[in-house]
CSV table of C-alpha atoms in Angstrom, one decimal:
chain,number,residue,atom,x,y,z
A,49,UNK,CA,3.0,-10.7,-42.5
A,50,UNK,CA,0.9,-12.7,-44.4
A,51,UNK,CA,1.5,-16.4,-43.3
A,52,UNK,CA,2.3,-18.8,-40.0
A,53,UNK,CA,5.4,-21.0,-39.8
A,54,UNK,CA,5.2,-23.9,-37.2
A,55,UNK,CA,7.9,-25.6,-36.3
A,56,UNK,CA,7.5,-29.3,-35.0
A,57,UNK,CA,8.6,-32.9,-34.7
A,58,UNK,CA,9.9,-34.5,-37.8
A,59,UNK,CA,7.2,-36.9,-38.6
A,60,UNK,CA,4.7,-34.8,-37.3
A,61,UNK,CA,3.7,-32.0,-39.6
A,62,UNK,CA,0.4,-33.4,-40.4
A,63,UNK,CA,-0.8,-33.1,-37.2
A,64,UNK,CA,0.4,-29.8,-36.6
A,65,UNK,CA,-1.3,-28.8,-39.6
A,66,UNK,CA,-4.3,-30.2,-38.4
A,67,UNK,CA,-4.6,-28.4,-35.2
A,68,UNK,CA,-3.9,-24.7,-36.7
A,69,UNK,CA,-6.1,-25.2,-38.9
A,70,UNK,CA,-8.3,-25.8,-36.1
A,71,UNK,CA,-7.2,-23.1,-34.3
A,72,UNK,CA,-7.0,-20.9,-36.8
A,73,UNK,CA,-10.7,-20.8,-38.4
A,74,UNK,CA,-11.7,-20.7,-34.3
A,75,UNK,CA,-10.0,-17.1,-34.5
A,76,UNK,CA,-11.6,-16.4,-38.1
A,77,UNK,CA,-8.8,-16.7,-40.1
A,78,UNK,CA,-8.9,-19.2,-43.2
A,79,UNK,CA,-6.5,-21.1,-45.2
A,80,UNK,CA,-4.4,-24.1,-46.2
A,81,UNK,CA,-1.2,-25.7,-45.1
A,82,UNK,CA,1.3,-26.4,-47.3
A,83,UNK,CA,2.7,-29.8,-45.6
A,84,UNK,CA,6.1,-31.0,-46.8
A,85,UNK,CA,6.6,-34.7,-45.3
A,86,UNK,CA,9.2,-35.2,-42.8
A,87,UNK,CA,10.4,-31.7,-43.4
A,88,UNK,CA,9.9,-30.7,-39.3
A,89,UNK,CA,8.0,-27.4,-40.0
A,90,UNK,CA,4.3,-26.3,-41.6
A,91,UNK,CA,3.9,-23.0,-43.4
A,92,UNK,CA,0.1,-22.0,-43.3
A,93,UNK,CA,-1.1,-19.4,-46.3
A,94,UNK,CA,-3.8,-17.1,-45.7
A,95,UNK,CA,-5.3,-14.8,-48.0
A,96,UNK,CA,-5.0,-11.7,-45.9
A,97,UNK,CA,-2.0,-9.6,-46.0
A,98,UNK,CA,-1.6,-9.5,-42.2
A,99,UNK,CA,-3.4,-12.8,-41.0
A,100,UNK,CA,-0.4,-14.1,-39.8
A,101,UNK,CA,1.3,-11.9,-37.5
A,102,UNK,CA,-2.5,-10.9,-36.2
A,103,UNK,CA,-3.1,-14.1,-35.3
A,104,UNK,CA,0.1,-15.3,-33.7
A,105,UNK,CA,-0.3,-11.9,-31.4
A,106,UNK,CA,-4.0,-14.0,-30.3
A,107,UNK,CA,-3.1,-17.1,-29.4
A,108,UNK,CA,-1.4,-18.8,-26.4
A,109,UNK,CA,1.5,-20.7,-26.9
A,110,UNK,CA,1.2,-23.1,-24.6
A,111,UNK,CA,-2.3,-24.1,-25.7
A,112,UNK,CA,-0.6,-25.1,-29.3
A,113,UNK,CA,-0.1,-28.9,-28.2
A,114,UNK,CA,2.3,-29.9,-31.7
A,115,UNK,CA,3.7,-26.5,-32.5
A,116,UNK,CA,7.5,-26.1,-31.0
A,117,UNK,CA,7.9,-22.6,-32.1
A,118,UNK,CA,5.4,-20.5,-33.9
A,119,UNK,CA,6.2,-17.4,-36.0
A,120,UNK,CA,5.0,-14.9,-38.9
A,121,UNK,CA,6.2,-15.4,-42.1
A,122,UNK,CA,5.5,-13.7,-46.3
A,123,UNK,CA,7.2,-15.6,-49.5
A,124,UNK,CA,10.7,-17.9,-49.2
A,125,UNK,CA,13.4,-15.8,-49.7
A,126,UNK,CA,15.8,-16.5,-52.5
A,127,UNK,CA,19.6,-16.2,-51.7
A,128,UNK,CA,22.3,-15.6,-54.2
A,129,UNK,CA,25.7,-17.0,-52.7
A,130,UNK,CA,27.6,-14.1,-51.8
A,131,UNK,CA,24.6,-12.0,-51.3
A,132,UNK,CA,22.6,-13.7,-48.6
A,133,UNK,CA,23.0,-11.3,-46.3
A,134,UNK,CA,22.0,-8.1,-48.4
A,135,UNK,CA,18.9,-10.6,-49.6
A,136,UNK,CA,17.6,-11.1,-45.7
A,137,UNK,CA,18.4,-7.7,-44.5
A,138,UNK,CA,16.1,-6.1,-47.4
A,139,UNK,CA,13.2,-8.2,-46.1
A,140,UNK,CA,13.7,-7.4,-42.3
A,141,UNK,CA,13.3,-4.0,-43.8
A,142,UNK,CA,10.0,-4.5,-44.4
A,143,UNK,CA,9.1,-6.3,-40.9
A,144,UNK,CA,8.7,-4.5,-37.5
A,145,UNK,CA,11.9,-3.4,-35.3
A,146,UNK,CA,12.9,-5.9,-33.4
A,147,UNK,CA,15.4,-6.3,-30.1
A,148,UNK,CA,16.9,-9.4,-31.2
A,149,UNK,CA,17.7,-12.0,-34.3
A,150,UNK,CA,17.9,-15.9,-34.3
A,151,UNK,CA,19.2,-18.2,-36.6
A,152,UNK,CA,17.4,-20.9,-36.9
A,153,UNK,CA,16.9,-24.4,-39.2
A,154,UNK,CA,14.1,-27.5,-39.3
A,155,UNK,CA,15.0,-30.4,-36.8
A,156,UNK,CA,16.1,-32.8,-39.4
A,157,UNK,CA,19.6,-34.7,-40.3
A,158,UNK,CA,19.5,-32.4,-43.1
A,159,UNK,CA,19.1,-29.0,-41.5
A,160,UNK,CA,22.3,-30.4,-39.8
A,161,UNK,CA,24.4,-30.2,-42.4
A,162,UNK,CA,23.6,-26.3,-42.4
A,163,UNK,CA,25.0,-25.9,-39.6
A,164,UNK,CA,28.4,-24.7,-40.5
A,165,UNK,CA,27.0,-22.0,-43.0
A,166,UNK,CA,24.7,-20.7,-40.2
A,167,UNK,CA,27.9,-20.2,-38.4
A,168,UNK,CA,29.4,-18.7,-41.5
A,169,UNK,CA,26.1,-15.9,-41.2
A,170,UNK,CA,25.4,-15.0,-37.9
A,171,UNK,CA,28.1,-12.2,-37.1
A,172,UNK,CA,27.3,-10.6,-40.7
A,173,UNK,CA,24.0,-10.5,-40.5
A,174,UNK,CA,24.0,-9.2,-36.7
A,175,UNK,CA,26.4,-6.6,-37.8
A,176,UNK,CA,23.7,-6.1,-41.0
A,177,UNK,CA,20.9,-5.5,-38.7
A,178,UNK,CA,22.2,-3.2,-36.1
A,179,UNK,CA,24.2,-1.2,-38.5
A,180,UNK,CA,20.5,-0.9,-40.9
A,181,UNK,CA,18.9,0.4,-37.7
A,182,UNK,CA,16.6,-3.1,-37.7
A,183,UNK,CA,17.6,-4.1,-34.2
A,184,UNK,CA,16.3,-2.0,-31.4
A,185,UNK,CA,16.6,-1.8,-27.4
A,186,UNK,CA,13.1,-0.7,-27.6
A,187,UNK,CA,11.5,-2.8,-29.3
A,188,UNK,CA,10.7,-5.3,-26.3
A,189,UNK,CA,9.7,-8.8,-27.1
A,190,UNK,CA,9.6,-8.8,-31.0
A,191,UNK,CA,12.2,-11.4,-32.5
A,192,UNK,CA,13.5,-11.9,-35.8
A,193,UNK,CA,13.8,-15.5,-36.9
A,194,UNK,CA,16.2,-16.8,-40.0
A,195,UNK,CA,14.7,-19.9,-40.7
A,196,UNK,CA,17.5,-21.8,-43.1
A,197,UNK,CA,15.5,-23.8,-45.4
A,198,UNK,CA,19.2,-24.7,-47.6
A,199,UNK,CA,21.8,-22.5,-49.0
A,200,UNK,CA,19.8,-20.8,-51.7
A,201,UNK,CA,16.6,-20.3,-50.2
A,202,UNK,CA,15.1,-19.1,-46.0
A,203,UNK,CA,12.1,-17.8,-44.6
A,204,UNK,CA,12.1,-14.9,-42.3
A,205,UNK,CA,9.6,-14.1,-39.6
A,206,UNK,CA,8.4,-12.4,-36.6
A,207,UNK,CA,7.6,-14.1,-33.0
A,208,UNK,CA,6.2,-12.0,-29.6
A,209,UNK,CA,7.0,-13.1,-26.6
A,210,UNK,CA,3.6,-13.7,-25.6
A,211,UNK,CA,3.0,-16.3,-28.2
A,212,UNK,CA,6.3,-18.1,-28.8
A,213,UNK,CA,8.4,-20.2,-27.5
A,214,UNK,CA,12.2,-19.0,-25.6
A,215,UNK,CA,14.5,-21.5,-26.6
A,216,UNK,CA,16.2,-21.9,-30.0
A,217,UNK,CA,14.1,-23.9,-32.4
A,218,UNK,CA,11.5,-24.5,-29.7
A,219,UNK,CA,13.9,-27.3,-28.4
A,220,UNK,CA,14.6,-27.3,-24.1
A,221,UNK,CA,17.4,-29.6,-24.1
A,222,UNK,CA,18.3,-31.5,-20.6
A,223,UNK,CA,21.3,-33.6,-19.8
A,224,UNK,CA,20.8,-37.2,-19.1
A,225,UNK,CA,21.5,-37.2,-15.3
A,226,UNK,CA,24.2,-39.8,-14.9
A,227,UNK,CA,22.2,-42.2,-11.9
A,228,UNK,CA,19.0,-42.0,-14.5
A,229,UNK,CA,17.4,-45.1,-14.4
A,230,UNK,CA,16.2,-44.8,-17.9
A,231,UNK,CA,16.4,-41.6,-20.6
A,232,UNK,CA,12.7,-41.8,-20.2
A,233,UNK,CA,13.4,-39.6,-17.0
A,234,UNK,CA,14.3,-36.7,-19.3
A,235,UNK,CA,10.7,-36.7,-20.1
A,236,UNK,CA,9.2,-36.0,-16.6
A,237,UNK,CA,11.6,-33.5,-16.2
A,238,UNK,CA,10.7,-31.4,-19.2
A,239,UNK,CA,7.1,-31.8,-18.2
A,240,UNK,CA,8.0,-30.2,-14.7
A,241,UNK,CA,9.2,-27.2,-16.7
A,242,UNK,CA,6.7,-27.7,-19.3
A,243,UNK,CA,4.0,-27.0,-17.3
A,244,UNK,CA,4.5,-26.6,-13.3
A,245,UNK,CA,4.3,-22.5,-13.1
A,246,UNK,CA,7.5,-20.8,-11.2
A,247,UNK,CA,5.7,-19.4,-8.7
A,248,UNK,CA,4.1,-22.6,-7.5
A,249,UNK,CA,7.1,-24.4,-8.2
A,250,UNK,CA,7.4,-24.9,-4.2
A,251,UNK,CA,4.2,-25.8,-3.5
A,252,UNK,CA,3.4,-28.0,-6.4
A,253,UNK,CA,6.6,-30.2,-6.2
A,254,UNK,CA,7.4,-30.2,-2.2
A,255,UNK,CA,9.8,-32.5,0.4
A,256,UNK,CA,7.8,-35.2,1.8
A,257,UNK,CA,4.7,-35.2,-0.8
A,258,UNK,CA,3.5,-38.3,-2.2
A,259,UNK,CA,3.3,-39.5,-5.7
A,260,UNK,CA,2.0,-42.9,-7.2
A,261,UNK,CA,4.1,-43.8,-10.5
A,262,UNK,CA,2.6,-46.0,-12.5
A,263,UNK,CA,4.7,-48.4,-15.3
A,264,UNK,CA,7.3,-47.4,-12.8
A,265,UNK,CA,10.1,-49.7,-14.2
A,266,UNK,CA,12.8,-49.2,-13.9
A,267,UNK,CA,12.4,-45.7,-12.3
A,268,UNK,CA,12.9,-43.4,-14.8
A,269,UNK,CA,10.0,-41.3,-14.2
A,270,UNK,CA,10.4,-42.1,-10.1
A,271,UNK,CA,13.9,-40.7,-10.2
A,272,UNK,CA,12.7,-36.5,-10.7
A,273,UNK,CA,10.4,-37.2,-7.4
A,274,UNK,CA,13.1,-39.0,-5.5
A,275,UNK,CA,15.4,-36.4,-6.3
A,276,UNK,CA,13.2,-34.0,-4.7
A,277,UNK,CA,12.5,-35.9,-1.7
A,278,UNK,CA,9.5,-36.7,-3.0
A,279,UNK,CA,7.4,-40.6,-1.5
A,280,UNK,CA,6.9,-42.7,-4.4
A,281,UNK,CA,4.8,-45.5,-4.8
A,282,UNK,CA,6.3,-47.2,-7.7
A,283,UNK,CA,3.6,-49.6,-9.2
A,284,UNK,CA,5.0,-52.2,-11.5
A,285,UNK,CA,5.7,-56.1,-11.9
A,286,UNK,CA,9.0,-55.3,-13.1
A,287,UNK,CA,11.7,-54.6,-11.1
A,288,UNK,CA,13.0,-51.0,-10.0
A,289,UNK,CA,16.3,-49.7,-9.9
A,290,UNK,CA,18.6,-50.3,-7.1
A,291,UNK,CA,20.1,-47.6,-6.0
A,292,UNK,CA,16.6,-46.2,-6.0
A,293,UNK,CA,15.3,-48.5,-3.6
A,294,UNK,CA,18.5,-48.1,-1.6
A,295,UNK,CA,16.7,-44.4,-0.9
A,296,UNK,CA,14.1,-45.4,1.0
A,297,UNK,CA,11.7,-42.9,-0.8
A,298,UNK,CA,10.3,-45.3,-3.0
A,299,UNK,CA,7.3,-48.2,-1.9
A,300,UNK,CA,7.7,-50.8,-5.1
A,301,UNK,CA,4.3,-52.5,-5.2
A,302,UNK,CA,3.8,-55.4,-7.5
A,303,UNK,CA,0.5,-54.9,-9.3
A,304,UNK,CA,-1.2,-54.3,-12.2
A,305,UNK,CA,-1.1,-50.6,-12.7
A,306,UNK,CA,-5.0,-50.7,-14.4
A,307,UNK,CA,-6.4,-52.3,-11.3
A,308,UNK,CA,-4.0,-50.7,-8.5
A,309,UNK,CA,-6.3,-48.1,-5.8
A,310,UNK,CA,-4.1,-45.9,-3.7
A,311,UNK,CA,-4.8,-46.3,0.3
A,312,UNK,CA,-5.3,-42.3,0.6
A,313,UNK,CA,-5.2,-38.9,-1.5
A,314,UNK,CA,-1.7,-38.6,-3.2
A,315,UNK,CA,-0.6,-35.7,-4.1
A,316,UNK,CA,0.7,-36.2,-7.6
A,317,UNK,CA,0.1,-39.6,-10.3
A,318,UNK,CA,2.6,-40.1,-13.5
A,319,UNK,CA,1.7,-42.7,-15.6
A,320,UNK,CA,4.2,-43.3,-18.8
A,321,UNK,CA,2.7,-46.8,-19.6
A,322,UNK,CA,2.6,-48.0,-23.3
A,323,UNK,CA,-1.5,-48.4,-23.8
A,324,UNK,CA,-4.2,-47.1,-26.2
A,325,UNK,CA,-4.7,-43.7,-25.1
A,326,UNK,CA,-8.3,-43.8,-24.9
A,327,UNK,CA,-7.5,-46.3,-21.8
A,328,UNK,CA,-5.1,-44.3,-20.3
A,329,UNK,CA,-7.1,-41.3,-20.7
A,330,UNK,CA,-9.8,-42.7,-18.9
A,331,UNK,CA,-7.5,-44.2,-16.1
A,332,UNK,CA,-6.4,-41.0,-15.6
A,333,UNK,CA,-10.0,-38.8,-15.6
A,334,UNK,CA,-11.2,-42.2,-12.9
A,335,UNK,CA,-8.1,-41.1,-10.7
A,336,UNK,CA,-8.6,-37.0,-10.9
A,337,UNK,CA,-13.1,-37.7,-10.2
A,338,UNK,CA,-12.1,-40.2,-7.7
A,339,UNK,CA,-10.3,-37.6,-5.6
A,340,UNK,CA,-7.4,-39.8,-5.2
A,341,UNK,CA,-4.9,-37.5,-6.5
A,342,UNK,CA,-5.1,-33.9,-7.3
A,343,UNK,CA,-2.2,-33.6,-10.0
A,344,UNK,CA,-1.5,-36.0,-12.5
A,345,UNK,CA,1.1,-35.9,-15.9
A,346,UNK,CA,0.9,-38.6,-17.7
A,347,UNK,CA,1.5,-39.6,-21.7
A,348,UNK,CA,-0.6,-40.6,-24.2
A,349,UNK,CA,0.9,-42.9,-26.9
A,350,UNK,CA,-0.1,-42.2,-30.0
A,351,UNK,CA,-1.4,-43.8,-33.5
A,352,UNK,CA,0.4,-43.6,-37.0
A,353,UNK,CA,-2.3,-41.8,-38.2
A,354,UNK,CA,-4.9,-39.0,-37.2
A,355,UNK,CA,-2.6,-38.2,-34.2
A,356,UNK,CA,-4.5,-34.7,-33.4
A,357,UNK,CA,-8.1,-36.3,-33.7
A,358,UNK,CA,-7.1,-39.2,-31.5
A,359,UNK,CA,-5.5,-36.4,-29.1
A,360,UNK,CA,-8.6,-34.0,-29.0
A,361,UNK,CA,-11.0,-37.9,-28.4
A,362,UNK,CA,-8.8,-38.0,-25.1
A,363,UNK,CA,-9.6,-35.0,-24.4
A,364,UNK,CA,-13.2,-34.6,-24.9
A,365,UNK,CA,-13.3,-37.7,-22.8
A,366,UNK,CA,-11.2,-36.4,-19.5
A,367,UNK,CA,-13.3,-33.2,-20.0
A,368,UNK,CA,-16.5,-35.2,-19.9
A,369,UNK,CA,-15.6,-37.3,-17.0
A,370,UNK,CA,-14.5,-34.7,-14.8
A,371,UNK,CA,-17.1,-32.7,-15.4
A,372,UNK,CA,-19.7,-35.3,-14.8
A,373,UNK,CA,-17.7,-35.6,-11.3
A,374,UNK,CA,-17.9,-31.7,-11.0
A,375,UNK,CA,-14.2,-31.8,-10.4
A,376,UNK,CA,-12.8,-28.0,-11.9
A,377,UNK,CA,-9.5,-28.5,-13.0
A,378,UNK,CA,-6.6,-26.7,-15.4
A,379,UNK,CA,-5.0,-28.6,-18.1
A,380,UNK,CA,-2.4,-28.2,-20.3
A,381,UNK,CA,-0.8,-30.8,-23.3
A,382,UNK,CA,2.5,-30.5,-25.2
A,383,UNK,CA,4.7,-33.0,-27.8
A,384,UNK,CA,7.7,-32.0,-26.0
A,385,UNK,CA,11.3,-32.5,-27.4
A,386,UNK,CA,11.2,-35.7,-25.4
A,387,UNK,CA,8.6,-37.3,-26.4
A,388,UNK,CA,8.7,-39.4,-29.3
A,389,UNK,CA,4.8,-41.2,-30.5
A,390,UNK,CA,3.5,-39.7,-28.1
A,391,UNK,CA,2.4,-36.3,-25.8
A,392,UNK,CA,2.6,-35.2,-22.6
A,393,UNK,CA,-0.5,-34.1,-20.5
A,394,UNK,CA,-0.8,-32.7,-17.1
A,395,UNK,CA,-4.0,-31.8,-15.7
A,396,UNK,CA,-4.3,-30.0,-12.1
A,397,UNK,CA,-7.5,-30.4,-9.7
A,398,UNK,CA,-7.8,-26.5,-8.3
């Protein structure tokens, strides 16, 4: 398959063109994104009949900072009412085997609207695949994707489970918890399962740690620690929630969260305040060469314009602080569903 289909935040597509591009020509593989504005995916064309299922099989996932999903895509495919189905199952003909099929639309009001068609399709085109011999029990992490672009027209594709993303249109939905200080708390706990790994789940996120929080009001961000028994030292001139405070997990300090020094090593820092990135990116890198905290997640709030470049200047400044402090860490960085202007980083001393 010849081409990449990304897709992303409404909004965002720019940006997300802008980083594979990057990412692409890094693997030597060259070509041009066709960027539709506010349409919540990117289709990039290469010139090679199988660039892009080679070089979704190369990357990393969760090194692709705007990309929700990733897969490999050829030409739009053009359905004739009453014939959709027979139209998509002739492509997946052509495609690898796969074990299972998903159908899928943009993240936009007007992919919405689809959404009773889609409902109309999925048992048909199930049935179509089996029956055609597409879908297979042995054909282990390979995915078929529908990806609705209206009612006369789709792109279908191929993901692997080693590049891709598990949840249906790269979206991990979470329910508001109902003492939530703020919906801003939804954010910190995607990040948890964004990027703390299963199998230090227990040791990364432990009763009786400390954490500094910083922009804490009114607690959003606070709350996932608290909830986990967690000592929070909530730094903010604004005031906390209540029936947080009523815990007696949380320390509210008054201060300016730019000038505040923690007494001792903590073992985690969040930071969700609404700055120039640049300044919280260097906030962040003082805190990680300091030695005052060993893990830190914090977001970055980002421009109008030139979001990636302004992204990979944070970057390139953490990098060269901590290095200059000789201070080996592991990061990773994500727009996730969350997140609005802005993306999520978490960096880990090891």
């Amino acid at each position: 398959m010849k081409n990449v289909l990304v897709y992303c935040r409404q909004g965002f597509e720019k940006d997300c063109a802008a980083e594979l591009s990057e990412v692409a020509s890094s693997k030597g593989f060259y070509g041009y994104a066709k960027v539709v504005p506010d349409a919540g995916y990117v289709v990039y064309n290469f010139d090679q009949p199988d660039a892009g299922e080679t070089l979704i099989q190369q990357l990393n996932f969760n090194r692709l900072i705007f990309a929700r999903q990733i897969i490999a895509v050829n030409d739009v495919i053009e359905l004739e009412q009453g014939g959709r189905v027979e139209s998509l199952l002739e492509a997946a003909r052509e495609l690898p085997l796969a074990e299972e099929i998903w159908i899928e639309t943009a993240d936009t009001n007007e992919a919405k609207s689809l959404s009773g068609l889609i409902k109309k399709l999925e048992k048909p085109l199930r049935e179509g695949w089996k029956k055609s011999g597409v879908l297979r029990n042995k054909a282990v992490g390979v995915r078929h994707h529908v990806f609705m672009l209206d009612g006369e027209a789709a792109y279908l594709g191929v993901s692997y489970a080693a590049c891709r993303s598990e949840f249906p249109m790269g979206i991990r939905r979470l329910r508001f918890p109902a003492a939530g200080p703020s919906r801003s708390t939804l954010k910190l706990e995607e990040a948890f399962l964004q990027f703390v790994p299963e199998q230090t789940l227990e040791s990364d996120l432990t009763e009786g740690m400390t954490a500094v929080d910083l922009g804490a009001a009114p607690g959003g961000w606070t709350y996932q620690f608290v909830k986990k028994g967690i000592h929070v030292i909530a730094i903010d001139n604004g005031p906390m929630q209540k029936e947080l405070m009523s815990t007696g997990l949380v320390q509210h300090e008054k201060a300016d969260g730019f000038k505040y020094e923690p007494p001792y090593t903590v073992d985690w820092l969040v930071c969700d305040m609404v700055e120039r990135p640049i300044k919280v990116a260097e906030l962040m890198a003082h805190w990680l060469a300091s030695g005052w905290t060993r893990r830190a997640i914090f977001n970055l709030k980002l421009p109008m314009k030139k979001r990636y470049q302004e992204v990979s200047l944070c970057l390139q400044t953490i990098e060269a602080m901590l290095r200059k402090a000789g201070v080996g860490y592991q990061y990773q960085i994500k727009h996730l569903y969350h997140d609005r202007e802005e993306v999520t980083v978490c960096i880990m001393v090891r």
